Coordinates of N, CA and C and ligand atoms in Angstrom, one line a residue:
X1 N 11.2 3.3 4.3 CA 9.8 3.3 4.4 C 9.2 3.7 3.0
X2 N 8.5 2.6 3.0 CA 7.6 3.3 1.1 C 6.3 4.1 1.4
X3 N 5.8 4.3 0.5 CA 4.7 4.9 0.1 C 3.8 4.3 -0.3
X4 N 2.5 4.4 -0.2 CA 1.3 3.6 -1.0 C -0.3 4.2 -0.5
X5 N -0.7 3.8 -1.6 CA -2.3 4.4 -2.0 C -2.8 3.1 -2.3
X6 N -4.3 3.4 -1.9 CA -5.6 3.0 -2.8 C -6.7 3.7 -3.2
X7 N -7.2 3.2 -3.7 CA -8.6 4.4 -4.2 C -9.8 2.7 -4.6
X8 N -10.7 3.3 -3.9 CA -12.1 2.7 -4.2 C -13.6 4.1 -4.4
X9 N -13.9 3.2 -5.9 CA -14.9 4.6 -6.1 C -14.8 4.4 -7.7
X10 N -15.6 5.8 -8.5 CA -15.6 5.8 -9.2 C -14.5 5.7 -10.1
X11 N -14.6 5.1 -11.5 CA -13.1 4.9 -12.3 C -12.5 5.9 -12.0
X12 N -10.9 5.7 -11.9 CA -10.0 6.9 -12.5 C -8.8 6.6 -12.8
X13 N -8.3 6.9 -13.7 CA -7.3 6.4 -14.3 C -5.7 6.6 -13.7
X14 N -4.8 5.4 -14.0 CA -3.9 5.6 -12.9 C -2.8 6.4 -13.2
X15 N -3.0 7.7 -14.3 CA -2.4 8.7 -14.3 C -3.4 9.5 -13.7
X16 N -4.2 9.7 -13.3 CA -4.6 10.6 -12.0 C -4.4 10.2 -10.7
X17 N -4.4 9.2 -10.5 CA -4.0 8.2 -8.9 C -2.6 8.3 -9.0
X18 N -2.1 8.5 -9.7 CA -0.8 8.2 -9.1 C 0.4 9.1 -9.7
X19 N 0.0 9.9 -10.8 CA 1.0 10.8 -11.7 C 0.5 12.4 -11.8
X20 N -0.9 12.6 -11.7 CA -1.1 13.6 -12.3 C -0.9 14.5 -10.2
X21 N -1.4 14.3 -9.1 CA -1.5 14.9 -8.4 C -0.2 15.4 -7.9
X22 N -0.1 16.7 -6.9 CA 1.0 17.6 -6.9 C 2.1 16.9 -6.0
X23 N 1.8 16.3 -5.3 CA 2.3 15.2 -4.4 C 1.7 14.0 -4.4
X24 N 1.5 13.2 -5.3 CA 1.5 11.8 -5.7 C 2.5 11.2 -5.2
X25 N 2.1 10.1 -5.8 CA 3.2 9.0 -5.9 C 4.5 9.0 -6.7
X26 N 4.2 9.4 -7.9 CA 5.2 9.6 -8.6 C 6.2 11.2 -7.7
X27 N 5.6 11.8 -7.4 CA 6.6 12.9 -6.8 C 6.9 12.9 -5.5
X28 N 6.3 11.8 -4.7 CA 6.5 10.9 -3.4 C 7.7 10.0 -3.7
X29 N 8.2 9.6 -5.1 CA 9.4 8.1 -5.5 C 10.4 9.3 -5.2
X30 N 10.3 10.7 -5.3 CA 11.8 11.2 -5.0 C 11.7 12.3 -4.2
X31 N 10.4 13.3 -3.7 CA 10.1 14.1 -2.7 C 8.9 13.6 -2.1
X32 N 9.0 12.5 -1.2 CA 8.2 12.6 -0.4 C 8.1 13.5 0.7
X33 N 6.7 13.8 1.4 CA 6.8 15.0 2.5 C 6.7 14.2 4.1
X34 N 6.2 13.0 4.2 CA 6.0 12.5 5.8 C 7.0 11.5 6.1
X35 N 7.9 11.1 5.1 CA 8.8 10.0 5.1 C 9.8 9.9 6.3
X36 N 9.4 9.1 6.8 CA 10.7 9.2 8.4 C 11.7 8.2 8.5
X37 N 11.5 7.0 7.2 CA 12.7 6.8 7.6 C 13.2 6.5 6.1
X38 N 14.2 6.9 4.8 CA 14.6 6.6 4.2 C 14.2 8.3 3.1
X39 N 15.2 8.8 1.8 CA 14.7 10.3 1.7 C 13.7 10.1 0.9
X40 N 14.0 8.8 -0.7 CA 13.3 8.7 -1.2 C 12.8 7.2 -1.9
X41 N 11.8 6.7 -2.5 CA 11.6 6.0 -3.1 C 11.9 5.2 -4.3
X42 N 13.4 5.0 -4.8 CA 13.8 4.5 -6.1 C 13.7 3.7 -6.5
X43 N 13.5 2.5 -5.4 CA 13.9 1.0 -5.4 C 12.7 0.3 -6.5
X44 N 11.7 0.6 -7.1 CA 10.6 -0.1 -7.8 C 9.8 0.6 -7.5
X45 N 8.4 0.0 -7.8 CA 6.7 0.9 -7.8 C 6.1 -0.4 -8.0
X46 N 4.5 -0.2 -7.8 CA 4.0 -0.9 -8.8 C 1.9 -0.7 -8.1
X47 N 1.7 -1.2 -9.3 CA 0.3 -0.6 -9.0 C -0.7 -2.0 -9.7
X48 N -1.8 -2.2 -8.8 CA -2.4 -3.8 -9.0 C -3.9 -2.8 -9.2
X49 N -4.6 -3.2 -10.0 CA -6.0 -2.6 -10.7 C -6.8 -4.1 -11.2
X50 N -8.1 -3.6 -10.5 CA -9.3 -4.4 -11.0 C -9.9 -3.9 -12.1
X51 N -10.3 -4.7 -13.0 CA -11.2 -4.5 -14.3 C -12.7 -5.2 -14.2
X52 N -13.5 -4.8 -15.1 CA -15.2 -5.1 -15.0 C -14.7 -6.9 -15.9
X53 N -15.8 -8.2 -14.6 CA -15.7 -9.4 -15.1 C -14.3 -10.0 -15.3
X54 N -13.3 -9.3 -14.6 CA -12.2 -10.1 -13.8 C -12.1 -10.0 -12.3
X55 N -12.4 -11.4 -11.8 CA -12.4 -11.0 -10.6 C -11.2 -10.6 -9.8
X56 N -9.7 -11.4 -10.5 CA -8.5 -10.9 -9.5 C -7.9 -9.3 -10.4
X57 N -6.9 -9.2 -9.7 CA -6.4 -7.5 -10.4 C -5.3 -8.2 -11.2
X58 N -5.0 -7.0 -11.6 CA -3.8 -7.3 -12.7 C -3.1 -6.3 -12.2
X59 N -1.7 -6.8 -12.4 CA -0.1 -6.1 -11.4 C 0.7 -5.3 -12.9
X60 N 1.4 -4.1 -12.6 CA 2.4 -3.3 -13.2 C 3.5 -3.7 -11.9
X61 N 4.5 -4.1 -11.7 CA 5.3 -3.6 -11.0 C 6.7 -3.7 -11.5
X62 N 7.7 -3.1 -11.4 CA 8.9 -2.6 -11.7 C 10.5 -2.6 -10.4
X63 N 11.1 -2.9 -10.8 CA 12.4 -2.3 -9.9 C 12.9 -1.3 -10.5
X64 N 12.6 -0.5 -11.3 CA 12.9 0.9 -11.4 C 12.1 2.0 -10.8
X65 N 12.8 3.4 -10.5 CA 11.9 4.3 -10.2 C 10.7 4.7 -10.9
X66 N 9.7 5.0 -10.5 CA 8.6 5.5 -11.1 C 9.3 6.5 -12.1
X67 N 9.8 7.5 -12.2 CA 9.9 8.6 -12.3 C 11.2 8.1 -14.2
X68 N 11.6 7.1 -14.0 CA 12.1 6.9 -15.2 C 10.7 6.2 -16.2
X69 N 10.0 5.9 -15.7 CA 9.1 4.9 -16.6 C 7.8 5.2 -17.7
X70 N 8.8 5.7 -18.8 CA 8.0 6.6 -19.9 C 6.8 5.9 -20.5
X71 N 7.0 4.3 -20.8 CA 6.3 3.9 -21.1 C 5.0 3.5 -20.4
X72 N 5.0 3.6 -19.1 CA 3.9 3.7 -18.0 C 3.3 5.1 -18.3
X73 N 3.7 5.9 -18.1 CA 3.1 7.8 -18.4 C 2.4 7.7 -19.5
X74 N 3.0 6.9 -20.2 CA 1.9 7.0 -21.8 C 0.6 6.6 -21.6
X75 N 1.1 5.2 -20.7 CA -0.3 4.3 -20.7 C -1.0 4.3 -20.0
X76 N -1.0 5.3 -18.9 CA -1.5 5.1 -17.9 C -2.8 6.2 -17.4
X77 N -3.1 7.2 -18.7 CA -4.0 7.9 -18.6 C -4.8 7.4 -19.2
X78 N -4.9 6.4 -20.1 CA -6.0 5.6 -20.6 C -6.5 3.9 -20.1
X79 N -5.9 3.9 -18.5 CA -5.9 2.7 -17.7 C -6.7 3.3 -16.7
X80 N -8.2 2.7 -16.6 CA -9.2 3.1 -15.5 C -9.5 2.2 -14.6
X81 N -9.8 2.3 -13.6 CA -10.1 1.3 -12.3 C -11.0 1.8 -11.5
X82 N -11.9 1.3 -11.1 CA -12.6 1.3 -9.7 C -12.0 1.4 -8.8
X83 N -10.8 0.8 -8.7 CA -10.0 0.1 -7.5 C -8.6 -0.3 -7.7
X84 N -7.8 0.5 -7.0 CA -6.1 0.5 -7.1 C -5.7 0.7 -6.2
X85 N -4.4 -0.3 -5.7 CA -3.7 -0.1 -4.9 C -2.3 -0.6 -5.3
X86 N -1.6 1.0 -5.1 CA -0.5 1.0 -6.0 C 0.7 1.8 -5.0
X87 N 2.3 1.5 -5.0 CA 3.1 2.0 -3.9 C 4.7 2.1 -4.8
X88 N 5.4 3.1 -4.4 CA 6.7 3.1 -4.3 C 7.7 2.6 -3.4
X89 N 8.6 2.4 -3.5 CA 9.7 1.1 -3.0 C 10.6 2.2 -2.5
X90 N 11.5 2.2 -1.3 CA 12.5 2.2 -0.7 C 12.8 0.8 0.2
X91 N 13.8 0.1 -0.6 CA 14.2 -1.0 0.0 C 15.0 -1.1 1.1
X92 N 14.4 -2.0 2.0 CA 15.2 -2.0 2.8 C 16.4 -2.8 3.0
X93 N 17.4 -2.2 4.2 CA 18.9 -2.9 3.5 C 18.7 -4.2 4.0
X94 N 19.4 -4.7 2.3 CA 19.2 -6.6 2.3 C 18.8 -7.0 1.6
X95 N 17.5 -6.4 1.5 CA 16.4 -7.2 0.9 C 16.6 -7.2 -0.5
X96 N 16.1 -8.4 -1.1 CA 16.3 -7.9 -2.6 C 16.2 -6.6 -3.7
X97 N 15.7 -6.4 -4.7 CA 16.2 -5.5 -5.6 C 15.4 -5.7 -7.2
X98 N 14.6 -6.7 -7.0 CA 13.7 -7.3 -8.4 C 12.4 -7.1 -8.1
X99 N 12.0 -6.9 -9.2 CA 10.0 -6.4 -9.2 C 9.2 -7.6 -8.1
X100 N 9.7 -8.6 -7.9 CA 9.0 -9.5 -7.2 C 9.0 -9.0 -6.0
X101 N 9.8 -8.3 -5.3 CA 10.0 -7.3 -4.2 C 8.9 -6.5 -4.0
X102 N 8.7 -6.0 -5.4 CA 7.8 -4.7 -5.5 C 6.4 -4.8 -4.8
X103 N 5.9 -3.8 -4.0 CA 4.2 -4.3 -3.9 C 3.4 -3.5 -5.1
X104 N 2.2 -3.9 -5.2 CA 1.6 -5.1 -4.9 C 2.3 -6.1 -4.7
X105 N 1.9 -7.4 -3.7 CA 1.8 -8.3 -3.6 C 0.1 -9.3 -3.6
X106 N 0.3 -10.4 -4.5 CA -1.0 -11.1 -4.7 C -1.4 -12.2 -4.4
X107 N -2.5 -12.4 -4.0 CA -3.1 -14.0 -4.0 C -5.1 -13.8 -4.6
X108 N -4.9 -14.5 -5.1 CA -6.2 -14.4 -5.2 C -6.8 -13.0 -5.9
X109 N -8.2 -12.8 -5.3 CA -8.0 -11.4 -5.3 C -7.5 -10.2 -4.3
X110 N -6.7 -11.0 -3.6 CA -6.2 -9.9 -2.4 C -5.0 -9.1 -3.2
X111 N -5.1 -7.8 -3.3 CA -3.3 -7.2 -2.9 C -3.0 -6.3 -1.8
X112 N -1.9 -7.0 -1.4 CA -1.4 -6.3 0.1 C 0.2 -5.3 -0.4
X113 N 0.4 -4.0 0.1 CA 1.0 -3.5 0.5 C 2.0 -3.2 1.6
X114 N 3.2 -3.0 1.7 CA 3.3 -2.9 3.4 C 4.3 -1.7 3.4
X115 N 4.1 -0.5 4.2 CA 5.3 0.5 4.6 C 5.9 0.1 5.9
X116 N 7.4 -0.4 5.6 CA 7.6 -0.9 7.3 C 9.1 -1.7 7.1
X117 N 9.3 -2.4 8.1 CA 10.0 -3.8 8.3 C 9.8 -4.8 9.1
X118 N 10.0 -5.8 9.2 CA 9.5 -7.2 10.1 C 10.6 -7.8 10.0
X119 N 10.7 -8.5 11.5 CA 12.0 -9.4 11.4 C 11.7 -10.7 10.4
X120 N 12.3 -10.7 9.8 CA 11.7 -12.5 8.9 C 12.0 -13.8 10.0
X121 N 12.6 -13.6 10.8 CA 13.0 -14.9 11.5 C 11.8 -15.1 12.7
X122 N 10.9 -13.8 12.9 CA 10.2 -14.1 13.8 C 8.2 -14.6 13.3
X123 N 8.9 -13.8 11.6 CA 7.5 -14.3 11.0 C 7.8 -15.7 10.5
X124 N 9.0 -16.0 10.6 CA 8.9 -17.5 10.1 C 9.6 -17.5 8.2
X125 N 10.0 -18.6 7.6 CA 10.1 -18.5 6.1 C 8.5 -19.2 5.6
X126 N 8.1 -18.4 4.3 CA 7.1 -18.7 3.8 C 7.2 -19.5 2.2
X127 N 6.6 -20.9 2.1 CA 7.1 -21.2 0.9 C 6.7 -20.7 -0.5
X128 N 5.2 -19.8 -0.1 CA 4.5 -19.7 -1.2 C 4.6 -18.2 -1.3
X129 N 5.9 -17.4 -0.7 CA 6.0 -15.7 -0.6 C 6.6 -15.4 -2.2
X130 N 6.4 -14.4 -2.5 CA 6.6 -14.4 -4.2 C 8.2 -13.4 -4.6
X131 N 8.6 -13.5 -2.8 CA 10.2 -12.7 -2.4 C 10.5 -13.2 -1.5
X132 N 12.0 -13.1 -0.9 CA 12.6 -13.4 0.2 C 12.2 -12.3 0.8
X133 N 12.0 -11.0 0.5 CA 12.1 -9.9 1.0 C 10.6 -9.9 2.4
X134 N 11.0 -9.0 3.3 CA 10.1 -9.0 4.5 C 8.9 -8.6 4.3
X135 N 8.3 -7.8 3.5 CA 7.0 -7.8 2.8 C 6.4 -8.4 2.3
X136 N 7.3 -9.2 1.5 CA 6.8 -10.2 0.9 C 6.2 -11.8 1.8
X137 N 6.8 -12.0 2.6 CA 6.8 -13.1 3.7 C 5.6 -12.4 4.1
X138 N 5.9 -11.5 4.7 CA 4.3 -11.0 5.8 C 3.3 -11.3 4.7
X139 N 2.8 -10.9 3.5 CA 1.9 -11.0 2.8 C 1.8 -12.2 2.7
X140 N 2.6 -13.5 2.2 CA 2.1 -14.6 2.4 C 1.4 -15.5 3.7
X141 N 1.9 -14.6 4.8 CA 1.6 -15.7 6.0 C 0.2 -14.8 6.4
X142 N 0.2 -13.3 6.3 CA -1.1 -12.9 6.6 C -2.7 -13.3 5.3
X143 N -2.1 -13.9 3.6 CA -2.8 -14.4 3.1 C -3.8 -15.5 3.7
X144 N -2.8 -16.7 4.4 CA -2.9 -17.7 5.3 C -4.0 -17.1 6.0
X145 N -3.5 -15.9 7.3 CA -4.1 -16.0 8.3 C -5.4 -15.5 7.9
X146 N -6.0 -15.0 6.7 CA -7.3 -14.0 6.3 C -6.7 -12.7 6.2
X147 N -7.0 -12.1 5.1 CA -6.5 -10.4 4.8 C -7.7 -10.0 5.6
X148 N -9.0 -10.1 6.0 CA -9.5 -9.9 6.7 C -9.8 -9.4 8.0
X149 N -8.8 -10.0 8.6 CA -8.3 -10.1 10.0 C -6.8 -9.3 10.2
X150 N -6.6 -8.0 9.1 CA -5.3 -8.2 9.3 C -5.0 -6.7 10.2
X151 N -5.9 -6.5 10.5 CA -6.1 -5.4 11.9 C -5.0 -6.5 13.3
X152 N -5.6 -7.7 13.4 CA -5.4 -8.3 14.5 C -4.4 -9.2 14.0
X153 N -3.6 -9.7 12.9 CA -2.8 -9.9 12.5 C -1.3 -8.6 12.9
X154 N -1.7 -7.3 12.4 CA -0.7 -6.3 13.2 C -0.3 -6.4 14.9
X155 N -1.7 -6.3 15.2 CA -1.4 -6.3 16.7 C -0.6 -7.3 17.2
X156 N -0.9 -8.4 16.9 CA -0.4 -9.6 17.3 C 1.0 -9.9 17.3
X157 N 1.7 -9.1 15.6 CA 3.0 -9.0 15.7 C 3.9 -8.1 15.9
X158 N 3.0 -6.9 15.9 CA 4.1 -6.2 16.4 C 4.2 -5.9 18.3
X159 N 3.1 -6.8 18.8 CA 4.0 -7.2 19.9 C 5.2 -8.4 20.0
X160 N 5.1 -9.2 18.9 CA 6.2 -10.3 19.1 C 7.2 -9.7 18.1
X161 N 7.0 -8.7 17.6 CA 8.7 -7.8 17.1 C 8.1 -6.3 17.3
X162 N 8.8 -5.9 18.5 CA 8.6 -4.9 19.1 C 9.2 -3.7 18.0
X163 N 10.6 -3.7 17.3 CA 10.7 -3.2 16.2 C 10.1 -2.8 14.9
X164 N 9.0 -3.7 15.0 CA 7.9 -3.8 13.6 C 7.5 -2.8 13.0
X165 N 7.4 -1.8 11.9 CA 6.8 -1.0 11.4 C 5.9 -1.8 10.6
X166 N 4.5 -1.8 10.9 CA 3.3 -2.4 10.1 C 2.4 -1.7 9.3
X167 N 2.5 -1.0 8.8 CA 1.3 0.0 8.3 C 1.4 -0.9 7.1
X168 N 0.0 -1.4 7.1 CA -0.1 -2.8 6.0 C -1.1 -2.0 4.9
X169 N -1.9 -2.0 3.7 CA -3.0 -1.7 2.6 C -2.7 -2.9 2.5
X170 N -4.4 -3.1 2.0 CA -5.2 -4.5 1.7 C -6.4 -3.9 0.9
X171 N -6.3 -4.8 0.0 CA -7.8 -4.2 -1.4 C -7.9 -5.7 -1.6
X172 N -9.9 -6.2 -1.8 CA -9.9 -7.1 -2.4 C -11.2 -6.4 -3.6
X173 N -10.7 -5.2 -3.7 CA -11.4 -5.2 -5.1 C -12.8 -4.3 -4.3
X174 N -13.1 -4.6 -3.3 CA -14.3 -4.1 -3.0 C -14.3 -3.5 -1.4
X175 N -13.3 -3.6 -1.0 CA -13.2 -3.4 0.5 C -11.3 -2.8 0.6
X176 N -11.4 -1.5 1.2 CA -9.7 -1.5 1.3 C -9.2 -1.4 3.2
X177 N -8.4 -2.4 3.6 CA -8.3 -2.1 5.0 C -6.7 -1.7 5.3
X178 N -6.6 -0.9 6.2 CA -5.0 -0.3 6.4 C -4.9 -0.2 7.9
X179 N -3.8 -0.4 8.2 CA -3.1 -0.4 9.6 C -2.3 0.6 9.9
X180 N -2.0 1.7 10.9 CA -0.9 2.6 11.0 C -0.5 1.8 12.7
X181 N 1.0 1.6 12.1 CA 2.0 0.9 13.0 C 3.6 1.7 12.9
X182 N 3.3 2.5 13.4 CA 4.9 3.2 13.7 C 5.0 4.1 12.2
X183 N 4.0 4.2 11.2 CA 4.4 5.0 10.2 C 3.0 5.5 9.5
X184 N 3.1 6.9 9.0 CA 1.8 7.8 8.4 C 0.7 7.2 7.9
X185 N -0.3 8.0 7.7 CA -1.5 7.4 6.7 C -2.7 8.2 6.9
X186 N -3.0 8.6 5.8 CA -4.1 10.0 5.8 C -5.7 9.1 5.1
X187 N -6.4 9.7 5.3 CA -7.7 9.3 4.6 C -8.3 10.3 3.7
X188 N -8.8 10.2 2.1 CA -9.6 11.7 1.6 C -10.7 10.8 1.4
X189 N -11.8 11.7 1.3 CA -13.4 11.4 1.2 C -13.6 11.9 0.0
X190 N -13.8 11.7 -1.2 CA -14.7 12.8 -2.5 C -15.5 12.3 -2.9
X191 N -16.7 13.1 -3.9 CA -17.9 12.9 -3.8 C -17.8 11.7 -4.4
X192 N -16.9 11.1 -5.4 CA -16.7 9.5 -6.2 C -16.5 8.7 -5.6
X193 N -15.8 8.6 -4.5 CA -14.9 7.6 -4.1 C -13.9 8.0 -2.7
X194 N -12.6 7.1 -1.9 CA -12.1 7.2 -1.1 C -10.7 7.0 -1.5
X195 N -9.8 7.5 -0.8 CA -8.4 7.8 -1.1 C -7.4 7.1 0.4
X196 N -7.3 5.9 0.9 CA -6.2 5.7 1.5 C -4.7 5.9 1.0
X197 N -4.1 6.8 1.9 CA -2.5 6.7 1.2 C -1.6 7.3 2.9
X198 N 0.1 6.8 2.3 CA 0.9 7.3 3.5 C 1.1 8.4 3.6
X199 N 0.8 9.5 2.5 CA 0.6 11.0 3.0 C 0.0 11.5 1.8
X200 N -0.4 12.8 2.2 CA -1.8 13.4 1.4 C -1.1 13.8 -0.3
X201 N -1.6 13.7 -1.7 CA -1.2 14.1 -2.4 C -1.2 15.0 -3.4
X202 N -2.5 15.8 -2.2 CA -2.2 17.2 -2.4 C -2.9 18.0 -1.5
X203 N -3.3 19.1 -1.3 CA -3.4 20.0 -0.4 C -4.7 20.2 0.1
X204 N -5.5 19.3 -0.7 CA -6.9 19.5 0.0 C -7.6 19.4 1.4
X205 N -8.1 20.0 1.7 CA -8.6 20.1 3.7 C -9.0 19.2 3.9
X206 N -9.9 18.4 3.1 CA -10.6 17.1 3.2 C -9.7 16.1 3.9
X207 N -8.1 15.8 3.5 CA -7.5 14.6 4.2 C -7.5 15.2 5.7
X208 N -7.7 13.5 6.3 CA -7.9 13.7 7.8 C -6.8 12.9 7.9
X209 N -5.7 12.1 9.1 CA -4.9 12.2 9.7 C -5.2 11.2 10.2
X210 N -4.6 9.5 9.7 CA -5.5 8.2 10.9 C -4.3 8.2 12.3
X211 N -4.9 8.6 13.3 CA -3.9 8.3 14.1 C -2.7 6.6 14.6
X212 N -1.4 6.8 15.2 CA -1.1 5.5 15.1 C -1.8 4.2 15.7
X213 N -1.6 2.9 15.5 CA -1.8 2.0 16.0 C -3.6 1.7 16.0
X214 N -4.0 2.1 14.8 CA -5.4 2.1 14.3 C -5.6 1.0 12.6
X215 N -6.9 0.8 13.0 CA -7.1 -0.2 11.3 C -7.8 0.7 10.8
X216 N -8.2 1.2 9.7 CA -8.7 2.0 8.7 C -9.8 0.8 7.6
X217 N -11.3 1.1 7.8 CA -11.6 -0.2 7.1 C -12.8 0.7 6.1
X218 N -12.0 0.3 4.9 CA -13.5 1.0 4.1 C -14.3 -0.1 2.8
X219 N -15.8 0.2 3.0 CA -16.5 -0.3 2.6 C -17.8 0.3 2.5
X220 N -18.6 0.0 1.1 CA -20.0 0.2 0.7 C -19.4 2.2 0.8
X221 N -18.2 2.9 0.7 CA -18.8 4.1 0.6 C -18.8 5.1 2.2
X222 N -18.1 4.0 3.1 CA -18.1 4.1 4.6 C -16.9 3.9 4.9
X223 N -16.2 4.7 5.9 CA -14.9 4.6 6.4 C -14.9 4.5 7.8
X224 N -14.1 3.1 8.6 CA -14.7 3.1 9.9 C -13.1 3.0 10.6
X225 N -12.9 3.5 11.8 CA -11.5 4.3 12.0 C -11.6 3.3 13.7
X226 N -10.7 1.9 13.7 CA -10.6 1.7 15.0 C -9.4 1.8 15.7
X227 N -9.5 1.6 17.0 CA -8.0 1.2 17.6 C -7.6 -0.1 17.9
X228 N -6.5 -0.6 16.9 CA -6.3 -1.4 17.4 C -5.3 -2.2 18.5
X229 N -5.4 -1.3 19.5 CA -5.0 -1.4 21.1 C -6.5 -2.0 22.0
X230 N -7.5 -1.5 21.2 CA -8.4 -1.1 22.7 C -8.4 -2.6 23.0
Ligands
LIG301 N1 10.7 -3.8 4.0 C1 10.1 -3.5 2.7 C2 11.1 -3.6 1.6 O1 12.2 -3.8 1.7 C3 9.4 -2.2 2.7 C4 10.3 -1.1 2.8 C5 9.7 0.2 3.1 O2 8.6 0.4 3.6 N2 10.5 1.2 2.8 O3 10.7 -3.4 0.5

């Protein structure tokens, strides 16, 4: 199971999103605290950020551990965003092992995340997936179906693979929506901006707790928390 964040809101650089906090991401690639199935995250990282007058994001991603990657630490306190959604890798067994693995995943201006596994034979092969790997396929076929829709995209399959862990992040820059499907995901509120991630990264009272089998949809500054069972 990986890890992943977004943040929508005022700039902040992705050595604060992702390196500087006490339980980050980077200290999530090898002590994560809610991880239930795998201990840590080595397999890759990777972090997709929007800039002012580009409309799609631009991708870092790696098959190495965050935690070796010096030349990211340098750069990354002078790299600001509005808007990031960025995750650590524990691969699952099989799947490949190359940054194309890695999420982000892209089209357009969508990037999709996913903490989980899917059977690939029940999502089908995708020709335009940017991996063989099962993240990678779901991101292509739910590109297809609308990132928009991808509340009802979850439901839909993880009744036809009852095994499914789906807790999907989706950012298009201006909107972030997430799914909890068999695995964690916290929400923080600050006065700048919003913090979706699979567990809190750091101790503030503010993170609230999305319960499972819910979409998490934020926009304009507003966080709206449904079930998607009802
Ligand atoms: N199944 C995905 C992969 O292999 C995601 C794994 C995970 O959430 N740990 O990368």
């Amino acid at each position: 199971m990986c890890r992943h964040l977004a943040w929508l809101g005022s700039p902040r650089t992705l050595s604060e999103l992702l390196l500087e906090p006490a339980h980050g991401l980077l200290v999530q690639s090898y002590a994560p605290r809610r991880q239930t199935h795998g201990r840590m995250n080595a397999d890759g990282w990777g972090a997709g950020f929007f800039a002012p007058g580009r409309p799609e994001p631009a991708r870092w991603r790696s098959s190495r551990p965050l935690w070796t990657e010096a030349s990211f630490a340098s750069v990354a306190p002078v790299i600001s965003s509005s808007c990031v959604l960025a995750a650590v890798r524990s691969a699952t067994a099989g799947m490949p092992a190359d940054e194309t693995a890695a999420a982000p995943f892209q089209r357009g201006r969508w990037l999709l995340s996913h903490n989980g596994v899917v059977d690939r034979s029940i999502l089908g092969p995708h020709p335009a997936a940017e991996s063989v790997c099962d993240s990678a396929q779901l991101a292509a076929h739910l590109f297809d179906f609308g990132p928009e829709r991808a509340g009802e995209f979850v439901a839909d399959l993880g009744k036809r693979d009852p095994g499914a862990r789906l807790n999907l992040l989706l950012t298009d820059g201006a909107r972030i929506l997430a799914t909890t499907w068999h695995n964690t995901l916290s929400v923080l509120c600050t006065e700048d901006g919003i913090v979706v991630a699979s567990e809190p990264y750091d101790d503030d009272p503010r993170w609230t707790d999305v319960p499972d089998h819910h979409l998490v949809d934020v926009r304009a500054g507003e966080v709206t928390i449904t079930d998607l069972e009802a």
